[in-house]
């Protein structure tokens, strides 16, 4: 009762100012959240498979213009593709160049056609008259016999091409699992076991795909090699930090110089060298010169293969920034390469919020030092941090409107609990704590979302949090630390205010990792 009395006394005493401020604050917070959600939606919209393919392929009569290159179309076009976003990419490609398409084959995730149909994304589905065959496979992102059948079909299709042919290769995240073609005598099961053990041991995508390339006929440039002497044009939707062509879907159209020693070093790092099957040892034990000789071919001719990244986290952040400016926000892009442990990433955002909202004439040097010290741990270069802090400071000094700090990437979560969640939801939960526990409650709002619309094994893409989250959770009897210990961020946000803070866009059909948005209202005028 005392608590209620205190509250009512506060309202009574401060009613005019408190009431207006609180209402304005509530209104501004809900307005802030609306804006954050709109900026995230714009980021996802900007990397929709159909729109990025539409931007990449220009027709000039029977000429196909890709970047600064042009290719003659004369009923000589073939199409293959593999990845979570490839169905939408293929549908747009067929709309643009289908009149010259001989045939195509794409390998897409199990159930994706039904899901896109269910979400009404009809522009991402092929017409019944399409010349592109679709094979679904790789349930739960694991290579299976359906995906292997697709890979074999793709290998046969491209191997039959001749000099006058043009091969369009559509590639997006999830492509590795959808194009399994183990080097004999390695079996699919053996290859699956090696990659599953590496993933479970915490191998990065870079390490995983370096090993995958060495054990595959088609990865690491093998697909382009099979297609020689046809002209190859690969359109790539990047889901790897830094957009490394040789690692996205394990680089099937990019010549790989991975030598066996590099692969053995990775297997040693995760104590798997002794347990890999004899077939894997046989393939890897070929001496480097022989190994390279077998993979060497005149196809490595720069004109024969054009690789183009047409969608990436960088592009998503550019679209997000454009939307933020339309909404009257001051957009600042920190980096598209945020990675590292989710708790360190949350710490960085908490410190940046304190830096931006600091009312000191000069922000405390210790705060700047802590931010710079965290940079390398979370994949953000110090010059990006200096640039961002300078812009945040200018905003404060020049009395800017609300700043929209944008970043993207793929943090990691050390799973210790059995709860339900994802890296975006866990990041939002941890940032919410950082914003709630600062010296003074931050007025910032934070959103983290997976651009593919799915965060971990949950139906959410991510969540929104702010400086009020901890108090709200306490008032609703939610023990945040217990949810965090159990990696149970989805359950937490599902309970918090009946799930209002969850991000539920549904499957988006695209995949360029995660987008982080922090809205920083201008600090109130100093008293
Ligand atoms: N309960 C959980 N809490 C926090 N993070 C989790 C939890 N369960 C899984 N994760 C994280 O989610 C990651 C998997 O995310 P997701 O299923 O969205 O695939 P992904 O990594 O985005 O792959 P893709 O790029 O193909 O979509 C795992 O690496 C794991 O770290
Ligand atoms: O399929 C893969 O290899 C990952 O999604 C990275 O592109």
Coordinates of C-alpha atoms in Angstrom, one line a residue, residues 59-393:
X59 CA 18.0 -6.1 -70.3
X60 CA 18.9 -4.3 -73.5
X61 CA 17.1 -6.3 -76.2
X62 CA 19.0 -9.6 -76.4
X63 CA 21.8 -8.3 -74.3
X64 CA 22.0 -9.0 -70.6
X65 CA 23.8 -6.3 -68.6
X66 CA 25.3 -7.3 -65.3
X67 CA 27.4 -4.6 -63.6
X68 CA 29.8 -3.3 -66.3
X69 CA 29.6 -6.5 -68.3
X70 CA 27.2 -7.5 -71.1
X71 CA 26.3 -11.0 -72.3
X72 CA 24.5 -12.1 -75.5
X73 CA 21.2 -13.9 -75.0
X74 CA 20.3 -16.3 -77.8
X75 CA 18.3 -19.1 -76.2
X76 CA 21.5 -20.1 -74.5
X77 CA 20.7 -19.4 -70.9
X78 CA 20.8 -22.0 -68.1
X79 CA 20.1 -21.4 -64.4
X80 CA 21.1 -23.2 -61.2
X81 CA 20.8 -22.0 -57.6
X82 CA 21.0 -23.1 -54.0
X83 CA 20.2 -21.3 -50.7
X84 CA 17.3 -20.1 -48.5
X85 CA 16.5 -17.1 -50.6
X86 CA 17.1 -18.6 -54.0
X87 CA 13.4 -19.4 -54.9
X88 CA 12.6 -15.7 -54.9
X89 CA 15.8 -14.9 -56.8
X90 CA 14.9 -17.5 -59.5
X91 CA 11.3 -16.2 -59.8
X92 CA 12.6 -12.7 -60.6
X93 CA 15.4 -14.0 -62.9
X94 CA 12.8 -15.9 -64.9
X95 CA 10.6 -12.9 -65.2
X96 CA 13.6 -10.9 -66.6
X97 CA 15.4 -13.4 -68.8
X98 CA 13.0 -16.4 -69.0
X99 CA 12.5 -15.8 -72.7
X100 CA 16.1 -17.1 -73.3
X101 CA 16.0 -19.8 -70.6
X102 CA 16.6 -23.4 -71.8
X103 CA 16.3 -25.0 -68.4
X104 CA 17.1 -24.6 -64.7
X105 CA 17.4 -26.5 -61.4
X106 CA 17.4 -25.0 -57.9
X107 CA 18.0 -26.6 -54.5
X108 CA 15.9 -24.9 -51.8
X109 CA 15.0 -25.6 -48.2
X110 CA 12.4 -28.2 -47.4
X111 CA 8.9 -26.6 -47.1
X112 CA 9.9 -23.2 -48.4
X113 CA 7.3 -23.2 -51.3
X114 CA 4.5 -23.9 -48.9
X115 CA 5.7 -21.4 -46.4
X116 CA 6.0 -18.6 -48.9
X117 CA 2.6 -19.5 -50.3
X118 CA 1.2 -19.4 -46.8
X119 CA 2.8 -15.9 -46.2
X120 CA 1.3 -14.7 -49.5
X121 CA 4.7 -14.0 -51.0
X122 CA 3.5 -15.1 -54.5
X123 CA 6.1 -13.0 -56.3
X124 CA 8.7 -15.4 -54.8
X125 CA 7.2 -18.5 -56.3
X126 CA 7.8 -19.9 -59.8
X127 CA 5.0 -20.1 -62.3
X128 CA 3.5 -23.5 -63.2
X129 CA 5.0 -23.0 -66.7
X130 CA 8.5 -22.4 -65.3
X131 CA 11.4 -24.1 -67.0
X132 CA 13.2 -24.2 -63.6
X133 CA 12.9 -27.4 -61.7
X134 CA 12.7 -27.1 -57.9
X135 CA 14.0 -29.7 -55.4
X136 CA 13.4 -29.1 -51.7
X137 CA 15.8 -30.6 -49.2
X138 CA 18.3 -30.0 -46.3
X139 CA 15.7 -30.2 -43.5
X140 CA 16.9 -28.2 -40.5
X141 CA 19.7 -26.8 -42.6
X142 CA 21.4 -30.3 -42.7
X143 CA 22.5 -31.8 -46.0
X144 CA 20.3 -34.8 -46.9
X145 CA 19.7 -37.2 -49.8
X146 CA 17.2 -34.8 -51.4
X147 CA 19.8 -32.0 -51.4
X148 CA 22.4 -34.5 -52.7
X149 CA 20.0 -35.4 -55.5
X150 CA 19.8 -31.7 -56.4
X151 CA 23.6 -31.3 -56.3
X152 CA 24.0 -34.3 -58.6
X153 CA 21.4 -32.8 -61.0
X154 CA 23.1 -29.4 -60.9
X155 CA 26.5 -31.0 -61.5
X156 CA 25.1 -32.9 -64.6
X157 CA 23.4 -29.8 -65.9
X158 CA 26.4 -27.5 -65.8
X159 CA 28.8 -30.2 -67.0
X160 CA 26.9 -30.5 -70.3
X161 CA 27.3 -26.8 -71.1
X162 CA 29.3 -25.6 -74.1
X163 CA 31.2 -22.5 -75.0
X164 CA 28.2 -20.5 -76.3
X165 CA 26.1 -21.1 -73.1
X166 CA 25.5 -18.7 -70.3
X167 CA 25.0 -20.1 -66.8
X168 CA 23.3 -17.9 -64.2
X169 CA 24.1 -19.2 -60.7
X170 CA 21.9 -17.9 -57.8
X171 CA 23.5 -18.2 -54.4
X172 CA 22.4 -17.3 -50.9
X173 CA 22.9 -18.3 -47.2
X174 CA 22.1 -21.9 -46.4
X175 CA 23.6 -22.9 -49.8
X176 CA 26.3 -25.2 -48.4
X177 CA 23.8 -27.6 -46.9
X178 CA 21.7 -27.5 -50.2
X179 CA 24.6 -28.5 -52.5
X180 CA 26.3 -31.5 -50.8
X181 CA 28.6 -33.3 -53.2
X182 CA 31.3 -35.1 -51.2
X183 CA 34.5 -36.1 -53.0
X184 CA 34.5 -39.9 -53.3
X185 CA 35.0 -42.1 -51.4
X186 CA 33.6 -39.8 -48.7
X187 CA 29.9 -40.6 -48.2
X188 CA 27.2 -38.0 -47.4
X189 CA 26.8 -39.3 -43.9
X190 CA 30.6 -39.0 -43.3
X191 CA 30.7 -35.5 -44.6
X192 CA 27.6 -34.6 -42.5
X193 CA 29.2 -36.0 -39.4
X194 CA 32.4 -34.0 -39.8
X195 CA 30.5 -30.7 -40.3
X196 CA 28.1 -31.4 -37.5
X197 CA 31.0 -32.2 -35.1
X198 CA 32.8 -29.0 -36.1
X199 CA 29.6 -26.9 -35.6
X200 CA 29.0 -28.5 -32.2
X201 CA 32.6 -27.8 -31.2
X202 CA 32.0 -24.1 -31.9
X203 CA 33.8 -23.8 -35.3
X204 CA 33.1 -20.4 -37.0
X205 CA 31.4 -20.4 -40.4
X206 CA 34.8 -19.5 -41.9
X207 CA 36.4 -22.6 -40.5
X208 CA 33.4 -24.8 -41.3
X209 CA 33.3 -23.7 -44.9
X210 CA 37.0 -24.1 -45.4
X211 CA 36.6 -27.7 -44.4
X212 CA 33.5 -28.1 -46.5
X213 CA 35.3 -26.8 -49.6
X214 CA 38.1 -29.4 -49.3
X215 CA 35.6 -32.3 -49.1
X216 CA 33.3 -31.3 -51.9
X217 CA 33.3 -31.7 -55.7
X218 CA 31.3 -28.5 -56.2
X219 CA 32.3 -26.1 -53.4
X220 CA 35.5 -24.1 -53.6
X221 CA 35.1 -23.3 -57.3
X222 CA 34.1 -26.9 -58.3
X223 CA 30.8 -25.8 -59.8
X224 CA 32.4 -23.2 -62.1
X225 CA 35.1 -25.8 -63.1
X226 CA 32.4 -28.2 -64.1
X227 CA 30.6 -25.5 -66.1
X228 CA 33.7 -24.6 -68.1
X229 CA 33.7 -23.5 -71.0
X230 CA 30.3 -21.9 -70.5
X231 CA 30.2 -18.3 -69.2
X232 CA 29.3 -18.2 -65.5
X233 CA 27.5 -15.3 -63.8
X234 CA 27.0 -15.8 -60.1
X235 CA 24.5 -13.5 -58.2
X236 CA 25.2 -13.7 -54.5
X237 CA 23.1 -12.8 -51.4
X238 CA 25.7 -12.6 -48.7
X239 CA 25.1 -13.9 -45.2
X240 CA 28.7 -13.9 -44.0
X241 CA 30.4 -10.9 -42.4
X242 CA 32.7 -9.1 -44.8
X243 CA 31.0 -10.8 -47.8
X244 CA 33.9 -13.2 -48.6
X245 CA 33.0 -14.7 -52.0
X246 CA 35.0 -17.9 -51.3
X247 CA 33.0 -18.6 -48.1
X248 CA 29.4 -17.7 -48.9
X249 CA 27.8 -21.1 -49.4
X250 CA 31.4 -22.3 -49.5
X251 CA 32.2 -20.5 -52.7
X252 CA 31.1 -22.9 -55.5
X253 CA 32.1 -20.4 -58.2
X254 CA 35.3 -19.1 -56.6
X255 CA 38.5 -20.9 -57.1
X256 CA 39.7 -22.1 -53.8
X257 CA 43.4 -22.4 -52.8
X258 CA 42.6 -24.2 -49.6
X259 CA 45.4 -26.7 -49.1
X260 CA 45.1 -29.9 -46.9
X261 CA 47.3 -28.4 -44.2
X262 CA 44.8 -25.6 -43.6
X263 CA 42.1 -28.2 -43.1
X264 CA 44.1 -30.4 -40.8
X265 CA 44.9 -27.3 -38.7
X266 CA 41.2 -26.7 -38.2
X267 CA 40.4 -30.3 -37.4
X268 CA 43.3 -30.3 -34.9
X269 CA 42.0 -27.1 -33.3
X270 CA 38.8 -28.9 -32.5
X271 CA 40.5 -32.2 -31.6
X272 CA 38.7 -34.0 -34.5
X273 CA 41.8 -35.1 -36.5
X274 CA 42.0 -38.6 -35.1
X275 CA 38.2 -39.2 -35.3
X276 CA 37.5 -38.3 -38.9
X277 CA 36.7 -41.3 -41.1
X278 CA 39.4 -42.9 -43.3
X279 CA 37.8 -41.6 -46.4
X280 CA 38.3 -38.0 -45.2
X281 CA 41.9 -38.7 -44.3
X282 CA 42.4 -40.3 -47.8
X283 CA 41.1 -37.2 -49.6
X284 CA 43.0 -34.8 -47.4
X285 CA 46.2 -36.8 -47.5
X286 CA 46.8 -36.2 -51.2
X287 CA 49.9 -34.2 -51.5
X288 CA 49.3 -30.5 -52.2
X289 CA 50.7 -30.5 -55.7
X290 CA 48.6 -33.6 -56.7
X291 CA 45.6 -32.1 -54.9
X292 CA 46.0 -28.8 -56.6
X293 CA 46.7 -30.5 -60.0
X294 CA 43.5 -32.4 -59.8
X295 CA 41.6 -29.2 -59.2
X296 CA 43.6 -27.0 -61.6
X297 CA 42.0 -26.1 -64.9
X298 CA 42.2 -23.4 -67.5
X299 CA 38.7 -22.3 -66.3
X300 CA 40.5 -20.0 -63.8
X301 CA 40.1 -17.3 -66.4
X302 CA 38.8 -14.1 -64.9
X303 CA 36.5 -13.6 -67.9
X304 CA 34.9 -17.0 -67.6
X305 CA 33.3 -16.3 -64.2
X306 CA 31.7 -13.1 -62.9
X307 CA 30.9 -13.2 -59.2
X308 CA 28.7 -10.3 -57.9
X309 CA 27.3 -9.7 -54.4
X310 CA 23.9 -8.2 -55.0
X311 CA 22.6 -8.2 -51.4
X312 CA 24.3 -7.9 -48.1
X313 CA 24.1 -6.6 -44.6
X314 CA 25.8 -3.4 -45.8
X315 CA 23.0 -2.9 -48.3
X316 CA 20.4 -3.7 -45.7
X317 CA 21.9 -1.0 -43.4
X318 CA 21.9 1.5 -46.3
X319 CA 18.2 1.0 -46.8
X320 CA 17.6 1.2 -43.0
X321 CA 19.5 4.5 -42.9
X322 CA 17.4 5.9 -45.8
X323 CA 14.2 5.0 -43.9
X324 CA 15.5 6.5 -40.7
X325 CA 16.2 9.8 -42.4
X326 CA 12.8 9.8 -44.0
X327 CA 11.4 9.5 -40.4
X328 CA 13.4 12.5 -39.3
X329 CA 16.1 10.5 -37.5
X330 CA 19.8 11.1 -37.7
X331 CA 21.2 7.8 -39.1
X332 CA 24.7 6.7 -38.1
X333 CA 26.0 3.3 -39.3
X334 CA 28.5 1.8 -36.9
X335 CA 29.4 -1.4 -38.8
X336 CA 28.0 -4.4 -40.7
X337 CA 30.5 -6.7 -39.1
X338 CA 29.4 -7.0 -35.5
X339 CA 30.3 -10.4 -34.1
X340 CA 31.7 -12.0 -30.9
X341 CA 29.9 -13.1 -27.7
X342 CA 26.5 -11.6 -27.3
X343 CA 27.2 -10.3 -23.8
X344 CA 30.2 -8.3 -25.1
X345 CA 28.1 -6.9 -27.9
X346 CA 25.4 -5.9 -25.4
X347 CA 28.0 -4.2 -23.3
X348 CA 29.2 -2.1 -26.3
X349 CA 25.7 -0.9 -27.0
X350 CA 25.2 0.0 -23.4
X351 CA 28.4 2.0 -23.3
X352 CA 27.5 3.8 -26.6
X353 CA 24.1 4.7 -25.2
X354 CA 25.8 6.2 -22.1
X355 CA 28.3 8.0 -24.3
X356 CA 25.5 9.5 -26.6
X357 CA 23.3 10.5 -23.6
X358 CA 26.1 11.8 -21.5
X359 CA 25.4 15.4 -20.5
X360 CA 29.0 16.2 -19.6
X361 CA 30.7 18.8 -21.7
X362 CA 33.3 16.1 -22.5
X363 CA 32.3 12.4 -22.1
X364 CA 34.4 10.7 -19.4
X365 CA 37.7 9.5 -21.0
X366 CA 37.2 6.2 -19.1
X367 CA 33.9 5.6 -21.1
X368 CA 35.7 6.2 -24.4
X369 CA 38.5 3.9 -23.3
X370 CA 36.0 1.1 -22.4
X371 CA 34.3 1.4 -25.8
X372 CA 37.6 1.3 -27.7
X373 CA 38.8 -1.6 -25.6
X374 CA 35.7 -3.7 -26.6
X375 CA 36.0 -3.0 -30.3
X376 CA 38.3 -5.9 -31.3
X377 CA 36.2 -8.3 -29.2
X378 CA 33.1 -7.5 -31.2
X379 CA 34.5 -7.1 -34.6
X380 CA 34.2 -3.3 -34.8
X381 CA 37.3 -1.4 -36.0
X382 CA 38.5 1.4 -33.8
X383 CA 38.2 4.0 -36.6
X384 CA 34.5 3.0 -36.9
X385 CA 34.2 3.6 -33.2
X386 CA 36.0 6.9 -33.3
X387 CA 33.9 8.0 -36.3
X388 CA 30.6 6.9 -34.6
X389 CA 31.5 8.6 -31.3
X390 CA 32.4 11.8 -33.1
X391 CA 29.0 11.8 -34.9
X392 CA 27.1 11.0 -31.6
X393 CA 29.0 13.9 -29.9

